[in-house]
């Protein structure tokens, strides 16, 4: 196994109101891995993601990105290598035009304007929405917004992509296209999702959170085969793995 | 506050941003030049005596010229400027009550000073609003904040202004969602004061949450407290000509009173 690029050790987070959101969470993710973090609502997925690029500070335990522990001093460099795509693109897109929005990150990195232009074009072409660069983000469809939000993070050239519910709110076609797009990325990828079919397509490995703790961590197919575990964690087998309603056979 | 009204306000607000993304010789000017000219304009217009009406009229040439040169949609901008009139009226309305001295006689009817100063206030409000709107429409709010900062305003203040602008849109969106939700289930009944208070409180909390998420997303993309716009444009010869030209004209209009001269010349012609 490659050396871990993302490592959490005994990560515990207690919110100000006393809610324990994460409890002694530990895992190691290697370079190039694609990992899903799944769990019921309130299991701690979002809290965990916010730890991965330093928006929250652990109550106990720590997070390391590559060889670097996450501290106040290392925050800028860690945010450069961990790209976080938010669930609701409307929270992320705020500049007057798509181009300016995607350029926001690279400009904050202090890059020269030619380099910014190159990155923006590359990122927008990568996700297939270069044609809407002059439009204001709020005029885009949900699928386009999602792509622009991803481009905004890609333009910063992160090593690790962290995405919160990438397929939420997309129509089936846009969802399928996005899954195809994400499958092609070479980054280390970490997704949270309730879209377990997407998880099956994109992530060979799955971490299951339950009440803030890691309940299971292993090959996605094994986890989805464990009916008792899924039921306990308020999850369901993905449709692709469920028996055919007509003939009763499963896919494999 | 009905949903369509909120929506219309919001869209107009965002369309101003769109106008700023267009391209014209004016758009390409350094934002500082446009800002300085707009400020000089407002200072000039407000520096007249309280009964000034006719000398203010030539100043309309500035917003009109800017709108024409940048091919701005004049009708829409005029509507937006007119939206500000009620506020100015609110301020000016007491004048005719307190200032009843007759200053002018038109065909035997005496016009009190209060009415003249009311018209003067309205004109100034129109002029200032027109100048501000055209400034935003050809520059864009982020660029104006950048210009303010480059002109010496503390960065914290400039960033605050930008956030204010950004969150205003967020507030509008949240308000729109809430009014729609209320209208759908409100059965057309008017809003009680108590419910209104709850809604406003809820709006604040929701906006607050959303603003927090937006800030998170900005930090995730390396935001460290300063907005960098792409073009670091230069204050070159065009800018100097633009500033000198307009400021010269404003001063000329301020000191020479061309309306008065024109009127006098016309009188002489007919006599």
PDB file of C-alpha atoms in Angstrom, chain A residues 50 53 55 79 82 84 86 90-97 101-102 104-105 107-108 110 113 136 138-139 152-153 156, chain B residues 11 14-15 17-18 21 142 166 173 177 210 213-224 226-231:
ATOM      1  CA  UNK A  50     -14.932  19.665   7.323  1.00  0.00           C
ATOM      2  CA  UNK A  53      -9.386  20.672   5.115  1.00  0.00           C
ATOM      3  CA  UNK A  55     -12.596  24.061   8.736  1.00  0.00           C
ATOM      4  CA  UNK A  79      -6.201  23.801   1.515  1.00  0.00           C
ATOM      5  CA  UNK A  82      -7.349  19.245  -0.538  1.00  0.00           C
ATOM      6  CA  UNK A  84     -13.514  20.511  -1.164  1.00  0.00           C
ATOM      7  CA  UNK A  86     -19.732  21.517  -1.387  1.00  0.00           C
ATOM      8  CA  UNK A  90     -25.209  27.739  -4.787  1.00  0.00           C
ATOM      9  CA  UNK A  91     -23.138  28.032  -1.626  1.00  0.00           C
ATOM     10  CA  UNK A  92     -19.964  27.833  -3.621  1.00  0.00           C
ATOM     11  CA  UNK A  93     -20.594  29.897  -6.742  1.00  0.00           C
ATOM     12  CA  UNK A  94     -20.753  33.574  -6.034  1.00  0.00           C
ATOM     13  CA  UNK A  95     -18.757  35.548  -8.567  1.00  0.00           C
ATOM     14  CA  UNK A  96     -20.634  37.405 -11.326  1.00  0.00           C
ATOM     15  CA  UNK A  97     -19.517  35.051 -14.107  1.00  0.00           C
ATOM     16  CA  UNK A 101     -15.795  32.064 -10.175  1.00  0.00           C
ATOM     17  CA  UNK A 102     -13.456  29.348 -11.384  1.00  0.00           C
ATOM     18  CA  UNK A 104     -11.334  32.745  -7.684  1.00  0.00           C
ATOM     19  CA  UNK A 105      -9.197  29.931  -6.266  1.00  0.00           C
ATOM     20  CA  UNK A 107      -6.202  34.084  -8.039  1.00  0.00           C
ATOM     21  CA  UNK A 108      -6.197  33.538  -4.291  1.00  0.00           C
ATOM     22  CA  UNK A 110      -1.470  34.426  -6.213  1.00  0.00           C
ATOM     23  CA  UNK A 113      -3.173  36.076 -14.794  1.00  0.00           C
ATOM     24  CA  UNK A 136     -23.615  34.172 -14.442  1.00  0.00           C
ATOM     25  CA  UNK A 138     -27.326  31.437 -11.277  1.00  0.00           C
ATOM     26  CA  UNK A 139     -28.459  31.096 -14.888  1.00  0.00           C
ATOM     27  CA  UNK A 152     -13.600  25.796  -9.396  1.00  0.00           C
ATOM     28  CA  UNK A 153     -11.842  23.250  -7.237  1.00  0.00           C
ATOM     29  CA  UNK A 156      -6.604  24.918  -7.893  1.00  0.00           C
TER      30      UNK A 156
ATOM     31  CA  UNK B  11     -33.054  40.008 -10.592  1.00  0.00           C
ATOM     32  CA  UNK B  14     -28.020  40.668 -10.382  1.00  0.00           C
ATOM     33  CA  UNK B  15     -28.484  42.073 -13.849  1.00  0.00           C
ATOM     34  CA  UNK B  17     -23.547  42.542 -12.378  1.00  0.00           C
ATOM     35  CA  UNK B  18     -24.185  41.226 -15.859  1.00  0.00           C
ATOM     36  CA  UNK B  21     -19.353  41.991 -17.483  1.00  0.00           C
ATOM     37  CA  UNK B 142     -16.108  43.937  -6.828  1.00  0.00           C
ATOM     38  CA  UNK B 166     -22.663  39.355  -1.713  1.00  0.00           C
ATOM     39  CA  UNK B 173     -32.792  34.713  -2.206  1.00  0.00           C
ATOM     40  CA  UNK B 177     -38.009  31.395  -0.671  1.00  0.00           C
ATOM     41  CA  UNK B 210     -26.056  30.329   4.507  1.00  0.00           C
ATOM     42  CA  UNK B 213     -21.526  28.067   4.381  1.00  0.00           C
ATOM     43  CA  UNK B 214     -20.515  30.502   1.664  1.00  0.00           C
ATOM     44  CA  UNK B 215     -17.639  31.715   3.783  1.00  0.00           C
ATOM     45  CA  UNK B 216     -16.529  28.110   4.316  1.00  0.00           C
ATOM     46  CA  UNK B 217     -16.600  27.525   0.578  1.00  0.00           C
ATOM     47  CA  UNK B 218     -14.555  30.663   0.008  1.00  0.00           C
ATOM     48  CA  UNK B 219     -11.971  29.628   2.595  1.00  0.00           C
ATOM     49  CA  UNK B 220     -11.798  26.205   0.949  1.00  0.00           C
ATOM     50  CA  UNK B 221     -10.644  27.973  -2.178  1.00  0.00           C
ATOM     51  CA  UNK B 222      -7.871  29.861  -0.486  1.00  0.00           C
ATOM     52  CA  UNK B 223      -9.704  33.046   0.521  1.00  0.00           C
ATOM     53  CA  UNK B 224      -7.604  34.831   3.126  1.00  0.00           C
ATOM     54  CA  UNK B 226      -8.665  39.880   0.129  1.00  0.00           C
ATOM     55  CA  UNK B 227     -10.436  39.775  -3.182  1.00  0.00           C
ATOM     56  CA  UNK B 228      -8.151  39.640  -6.144  1.00  0.00           C
ATOM     57  CA  UNK B 229      -9.663  40.652  -9.403  1.00  0.00           C
ATOM     58  CA  UNK B 230      -7.931  39.520 -12.541  1.00  0.00           C
ATOM     59  CA  UNK B 231      -7.116  42.786 -14.203  1.00  0.00           C
TER      60      UNK B 231
END
